Amino acid sequence: MTFEPERLGQSRSDLAEALRSLRKRAGKTQAWLARRCNMSQTKVSNMESGKLAPAIVDVELILAALGGDDPAASKIRELVRTANTEWQDHWSSRRRGLDKKQNELARIETVTTEFRFFLLSAITGLLATPEYVRASIADAPGDQSKTIAKKLERQGVLYDASKSFTFLLTEQAVRWPLLPPLAMAMQLDRLASVSRIPKVRLGVIPLVGHISEMPLNTFTVYDRRLATVETGTGALILRDHRDVNAYREDFERYESYAVFGDECRELLYEWSGIFTRQRE
C-alpha cells in the first residue's frame, strides 16, 4: 500500500464518515452497536466523529456486527490502516522545537515495556555520549541545550528493570565518523558499557560474510502497538498491527545476523582501538 503524506491527516475523517454511514445504512444506533461490540457508546461516538482512530480489531468487530458488504468493508479496512499512520516531517519538528520531540519520546518510553531498535546508519540518543548527541543535532536552529539535556535525561530509562531493550546496530552505524577519532573511540566504549546493563541486549551486524537482504531504514518497535520508521525527511508513525508485526518480523531476521555479548564487545573495542590509533 502506498501512503501519501498529505492524505494521512484526512484519512481519519474519511474513516469516521465511512463507519457512520455503514451504521446508518444498517439502521442501527450507536448504543446498539456499542452493546454488540462490547465497547462503550462514547468510544463508538468518538470513532464516528474522528476523535479516535480505531484499531483494526475495533473495525473488524463493527464490520461483523453490521454485516458490511465486501466493497464497503474493503474500503474501511484500507482507511483504518491509513488512519493509524502518521507522518512527522523534520521541518515541522524543528519549528516546534526538538526538545518537544524529546518530551513525546519520553512519554512513549514511559508506557512501553519492550523496545526494539534497528539502527542502520547512526547511533540513537539513548546510547550516545554528550558529544555524539551534540554533533547529531549540530545543524538544528536555535538553542540546542534543552534538547541535549533531555536526550541525555532519557537515557535513564535503560536502567528501569521493568523494561527490556534490544538494540541492533549495523557496523556502518557504529563506525560512521560523526566525531573526531578520540571522541568516536569514547562513543564505542560507551556502547560496550551499555551492553552490560541488565535488560539491555546490544548487538552489532558486522559487514562480513553474506547477508541476503538489504535494510532501507532505521526503525523502532514499541511493544506490539507502535513502530516508527525514519526517512531522510521525516518519520512514519505506524499503529496498525499489520505494519507493527511486519517490522517485528524484519527485526527478528536482522537479529539473526548480529553478534552479542563478549563477541560484540570485542568488535567494539577493536574498532575503538582503530579510532584511537588514528589520533596518534
Short mmCIF file of C-alpha atoms in Angstrom, two decimals:
data_model
loop_
_atom_site.label_atom_id
_atom_site.label_comp_id
_atom_site.label_asym_id
_atom_site.label_seq_id
_atom_site.Cartn_x
_atom_site.Cartn_y
_atom_site.Cartn_z
CA MET A 1 0.00 0.00 0.00
CA THR A 2 1.34 3.46 -0.92
CA PHE A 3 0.95 6.22 1.65
CA GLU A 4 0.63 9.83 0.52
CA PRO A 5 1.68 12.07 3.43
CA GLU A 6 -0.85 14.76 2.55
CA ARG A 7 -3.67 12.19 2.81
CA LEU A 8 -2.75 10.84 6.23
CA GLY A 9 -4.47 13.62 8.16
CA GLN A 10 -7.65 13.32 6.09
CA SER A 11 -7.95 9.54 6.41
CA ARG A 12 -9.30 9.62 9.97
CA SER A 13 -12.27 11.82 8.98
CA ASP A 14 -12.86 9.64 5.90
CA LEU A 15 -12.89 6.54 8.11
CA ALA A 16 -15.22 8.20 10.61
CA GLU A 17 -17.66 9.07 7.84
CA ALA A 18 -17.50 5.56 6.37
CA LEU A 19 -18.20 3.93 9.73
CA ARG A 20 -21.04 6.33 10.47
CA SER A 21 -22.60 5.77 7.05
CA LEU A 22 -22.31 1.99 7.37
CA ARG A 23 -24.12 2.01 10.72
CA LYS A 24 -26.87 4.31 9.48
CA ARG A 25 -27.44 2.22 6.34
CA ALA A 26 -27.84 -0.80 8.62
CA GLY A 27 -30.47 1.11 10.60
CA LYS A 28 -28.65 0.70 13.93
CA THR A 29 -28.00 3.15 16.74
CA GLN A 30 -24.65 3.85 18.38
CA ALA A 31 -25.99 2.30 21.59
CA TRP A 32 -26.91 -0.93 19.77
CA LEU A 33 -23.53 -1.12 18.07
CA ALA A 34 -21.69 -0.46 21.34
CA ARG A 35 -23.54 -3.32 23.07
CA ARG A 36 -22.97 -5.68 20.13
CA CYS A 37 -19.23 -4.94 20.03
CA ASN A 38 -18.77 -4.85 23.81
CA MET A 39 -17.47 -1.28 23.82
CA SER A 40 -18.77 1.97 25.26
CA GLN A 41 -21.11 4.24 23.31
CA THR A 42 -18.60 7.03 23.92
CA LYS A 43 -15.96 5.04 22.07
CA VAL A 44 -18.30 4.43 19.13
CA SER A 45 -19.19 8.11 19.09
CA ASN A 46 -15.54 9.17 19.15
CA MET A 47 -14.68 6.82 16.29
CA GLU A 48 -17.59 8.12 14.21
CA SER A 49 -16.66 11.75 14.90
CA GLY A 50 -12.98 11.25 14.07
CA LYS A 51 -11.79 11.99 17.61
CA LEU A 52 -10.42 8.46 17.92
CA ALA A 53 -8.63 6.37 15.29
CA PRO A 54 -9.98 2.83 15.78
CA ALA A 55 -7.68 -0.15 15.85
CA ILE A 56 -8.18 -2.83 13.22
CA VAL A 57 -9.75 -5.13 15.84
CA ASP A 58 -12.40 -2.46 16.58
CA VAL A 59 -13.19 -2.15 12.89
CA GLU A 60 -13.47 -5.92 12.43
CA LEU A 61 -15.94 -6.10 15.33
CA ILE A 62 -18.01 -3.31 13.78
CA LEU A 63 -17.98 -4.90 10.33
CA ALA A 64 -19.05 -8.24 11.78
CA ALA A 65 -21.88 -6.59 13.72
CA LEU A 66 -23.18 -4.53 10.81
CA GLY A 67 -22.59 -7.10 8.07
CA GLY A 68 -20.91 -4.66 5.73
CA ASP A 69 -20.75 -5.73 2.08
CA ASP A 70 -17.38 -6.60 0.58
CA PRO A 71 -16.70 -3.28 -1.25
CA ALA A 72 -17.59 -1.23 1.83
CA ALA A 73 -15.59 -3.49 4.13
CA SER A 74 -12.53 -3.36 1.87
CA LYS A 75 -12.66 0.44 1.75
CA ILE A 76 -12.98 0.69 5.52
CA ARG A 77 -10.10 -1.73 6.11
CA GLU A 78 -7.90 0.36 3.83
CA LEU A 79 -8.92 3.57 5.60
CA VAL A 80 -8.22 2.19 9.08
CA ARG A 81 -4.66 1.37 8.11
CA THR A 82 -4.03 4.87 6.81
CA ALA A 83 -5.80 6.44 9.80
CA ASN A 84 -3.34 4.63 12.05
CA THR A 85 -0.37 6.08 10.13
CA GLU A 86 1.10 9.48 10.93
CA TRP A 87 3.77 11.46 9.07
CA GLN A 88 6.11 13.74 11.02
CA ASP A 89 8.39 15.80 8.81
CA HIS A 90 11.70 17.04 10.15
CA TRP A 91 10.99 20.69 9.32
CA SER A 92 7.80 20.79 11.41
CA SER A 93 9.58 19.09 14.30
CA ARG A 94 12.36 21.65 14.19
CA ARG A 95 9.94 24.55 14.02
CA ARG A 96 8.16 23.25 17.13
CA GLY A 97 11.48 22.65 18.86
CA LEU A 98 13.43 19.40 19.08
CA ASP A 99 13.10 19.48 22.87
CA LYS A 100 9.35 18.94 22.44
CA LYS A 101 10.09 15.87 20.34
CA GLN A 102 12.13 14.56 23.26
CA ASN A 103 9.11 15.01 25.51
CA GLU A 104 6.99 12.95 23.11
CA LEU A 105 9.58 10.16 23.04
CA ALA A 106 9.81 10.18 26.83
CA ARG A 107 6.04 9.71 27.08
CA ILE A 108 6.16 6.74 24.70
CA GLU A 109 9.05 5.24 26.67
CA THR A 110 7.10 5.58 29.92
CA VAL A 111 4.28 3.30 28.70
CA THR A 112 6.45 0.83 26.75
CA THR A 113 7.98 -2.30 28.27
CA GLU A 114 9.67 -3.93 25.27
CA PHE A 115 11.82 -1.91 22.85
CA ARG A 116 13.43 -2.95 19.58
CA PHE A 117 15.80 -0.50 17.86
CA PHE A 118 17.22 -1.20 14.40
CA LEU A 119 19.94 1.39 13.75
CA LEU A 120 21.06 1.44 10.14
CA SER A 121 23.31 4.48 9.88
CA ALA A 122 23.70 6.26 13.22
CA ILE A 123 23.67 5.72 16.99
CA THR A 124 20.42 6.55 18.75
CA GLY A 125 20.28 9.13 21.53
CA LEU A 126 19.69 6.52 24.24
CA LEU A 127 23.17 5.14 23.52
CA ALA A 128 25.01 8.35 22.70
CA THR A 129 27.68 10.28 24.54
CA PRO A 130 27.03 14.00 25.10
CA GLU A 131 29.48 14.79 22.28
CA TYR A 132 27.66 12.50 19.87
CA VAL A 133 24.28 13.96 20.84
CA ARG A 134 25.59 17.47 20.26
CA ALA A 135 27.04 16.56 16.85
CA SER A 136 23.84 14.79 15.77
CA ILE A 137 21.79 17.99 16.08
CA ALA A 138 24.52 20.46 15.15
CA ASP A 139 22.53 21.79 12.18
CA ALA A 140 19.35 22.41 14.21
CA PRO A 141 18.48 26.11 14.59
CA GLY A 142 18.28 27.89 17.92
CA ASP A 143 19.40 26.95 21.40
CA GLN A 144 20.21 23.24 21.46
CA SER A 145 20.97 22.96 25.18
CA LYS A 146 17.43 21.88 26.17
CA THR A 147 17.35 19.18 23.51
CA ILE A 148 20.77 17.83 24.54
CA ALA A 149 19.79 17.80 28.21
CA LYS A 150 16.52 15.97 27.53
CA LYS A 151 18.19 13.41 25.25
CA LEU A 152 20.69 12.60 28.00
CA GLU A 153 17.96 12.56 30.66
CA ARG A 154 16.01 9.98 28.65
CA GLN A 155 18.94 7.56 28.95
CA GLY A 156 17.83 6.83 32.50
CA VAL A 157 15.09 4.58 31.10
CA LEU A 158 17.77 2.00 30.27
CA TYR A 159 18.10 1.25 33.99
CA ASP A 160 14.38 0.61 34.54
CA ALA A 161 14.20 -3.09 35.46
CA SER A 162 10.58 -3.29 34.27
CA LYS A 163 11.64 -2.66 30.67
CA SER A 164 13.73 -4.60 28.15
CA PHE A 165 15.74 -3.27 25.22
CA THR A 166 17.28 -4.83 22.15
CA PHE A 167 19.49 -2.59 20.02
CA LEU A 168 20.72 -3.78 16.62
CA LEU A 169 23.39 -1.59 15.05
CA THR A 170 24.98 -2.12 11.68
CA GLU A 171 28.76 -1.79 11.51
CA GLN A 172 28.19 1.36 9.47
CA ALA A 173 26.08 2.91 12.25
CA VAL A 174 28.79 2.16 14.81
CA ARG A 175 31.78 3.29 12.77
CA TRP A 176 30.44 6.31 10.88
CA PRO A 177 32.92 9.05 11.95
CA LEU A 178 30.48 11.72 13.10
CA LEU A 179 33.05 12.85 15.70
CA PRO A 180 36.85 13.23 15.74
CA PRO A 181 38.68 9.91 16.31
CA LEU A 182 39.18 10.13 20.09
CA ALA A 183 35.55 11.11 20.66
CA MET A 184 34.42 8.25 18.42
CA ALA A 185 36.55 5.85 20.47
CA MET A 186 34.79 7.08 23.61
CA GLN A 187 31.42 6.60 21.93
CA LEU A 188 32.23 2.97 21.08
CA ASP A 189 33.41 2.40 24.65
CA ARG A 190 30.03 3.78 25.76
CA LEU A 191 28.26 1.16 23.60
CA ALA A 192 30.30 -1.61 25.19
CA SER A 193 29.43 -0.29 28.63
CA VAL A 194 25.69 -0.07 27.88
CA SER A 195 25.75 -3.66 26.61
CA ARG A 196 26.40 -4.78 30.21
CA ILE A 197 23.28 -3.13 31.66
CA PRO A 198 20.74 -5.73 32.80
CA LYS A 199 17.71 -6.00 30.45
CA VAL A 200 19.72 -4.41 27.60
CA ARG A 201 20.81 -6.54 24.62
CA LEU A 202 23.11 -4.71 22.25
CA GLY A 203 24.13 -6.39 19.03
CA VAL A 204 26.21 -5.40 16.03
CA ILE A 205 25.74 -6.65 12.47
CA PRO A 206 29.29 -6.81 11.05
CA LEU A 207 29.86 -6.27 7.34
CA VAL A 208 31.25 -9.74 6.73
CA GLY A 209 30.01 -12.91 5.13
CA HIS A 210 26.76 -12.93 3.18
CA ILE A 211 23.60 -11.05 4.17
CA SER A 212 20.83 -11.94 1.77
CA GLU A 213 18.70 -8.83 2.33
CA MET A 214 19.26 -5.10 2.41
CA PRO A 215 17.56 -2.91 5.05
CA LEU A 216 16.41 0.51 3.91
CA ASN A 217 15.51 2.39 7.08
CA THR A 218 16.19 2.87 10.75
CA PHE A 219 13.14 1.81 12.76
CA THR A 220 11.94 1.28 16.33
CA VAL A 221 9.20 -1.05 17.57
CA TYR A 222 7.47 -0.31 20.88
CA ASP A 223 5.80 -3.42 22.30
CA ARG A 224 3.25 -4.65 19.74
CA ARG A 225 1.43 -1.37 19.31
CA LEU A 226 3.69 1.15 17.61
CA ALA A 227 6.52 1.32 15.08
CA THR A 228 8.42 4.40 13.93
CA VAL A 229 10.32 4.40 10.64
CA GLU A 230 12.93 7.05 9.89
CA THR A 231 13.40 8.51 6.42
CA GLY A 232 15.62 11.26 5.10
CA THR A 233 12.93 13.92 5.59
CA GLY A 234 10.80 12.66 8.46
CA ALA A 235 9.30 9.67 10.20
CA LEU A 236 6.30 7.41 9.71
CA ILE A 237 4.40 6.52 12.88
CA LEU A 238 2.63 3.19 12.36
CA ARG A 239 -0.05 1.85 14.70
CA ASP A 240 -1.84 -0.71 12.54
CA HIS A 241 -0.98 -4.16 13.91
CA ARG A 242 -0.12 -5.46 10.42
CA ASP A 243 2.57 -2.82 9.98
CA VAL A 244 3.90 -3.24 13.52
CA ASN A 245 4.10 -7.02 13.11
CA ALA A 246 5.87 -6.63 9.75
CA TYR A 247 8.63 -4.59 11.40
CA ARG A 248 8.87 -7.03 14.30
CA GLU A 249 9.43 -9.79 11.74
CA ASP A 250 12.06 -7.69 9.94
CA PHE A 251 13.78 -7.12 13.26
CA GLU A 252 13.92 -10.84 14.02
CA ARG A 253 15.55 -11.55 10.67
CA TYR A 254 18.19 -8.85 11.12
CA GLU A 255 18.78 -10.04 14.66
CA SER A 256 19.93 -13.40 13.30
CA TYR A 257 22.91 -11.66 11.62
CA ALA A 258 24.03 -9.82 14.78
CA VAL A 259 26.63 -10.72 17.38
CA PHE A 260 26.00 -10.05 21.08
CA GLY A 261 27.77 -10.22 24.42
CA ASP A 262 31.52 -10.72 24.54
CA GLU A 263 31.76 -11.18 20.76
CA CYS A 264 30.04 -7.84 20.23
CA ARG A 265 32.24 -6.09 22.80
CA GLU A 266 35.38 -7.49 21.17
CA LEU A 267 34.37 -5.85 17.89
CA LEU A 268 33.54 -2.57 19.62
CA TYR A 269 36.90 -2.50 21.41
CA GLU A 270 38.71 -3.38 18.16
CA TRP A 271 37.01 -0.52 16.30
CA SER A 272 37.56 1.82 19.23
CA GLY A 273 41.27 0.99 19.03
CA ILE A 274 41.31 1.88 15.35
CA PHE A 275 39.88 5.32 16.13
CA THR A 276 42.39 5.78 18.96
CA ARG A 277 45.31 4.96 16.66
CA GLN A 278 44.04 7.44 14.07
CA ARG A 279 44.68 10.17 16.61
CA GLU A 280 48.29 9.13 17.15
#
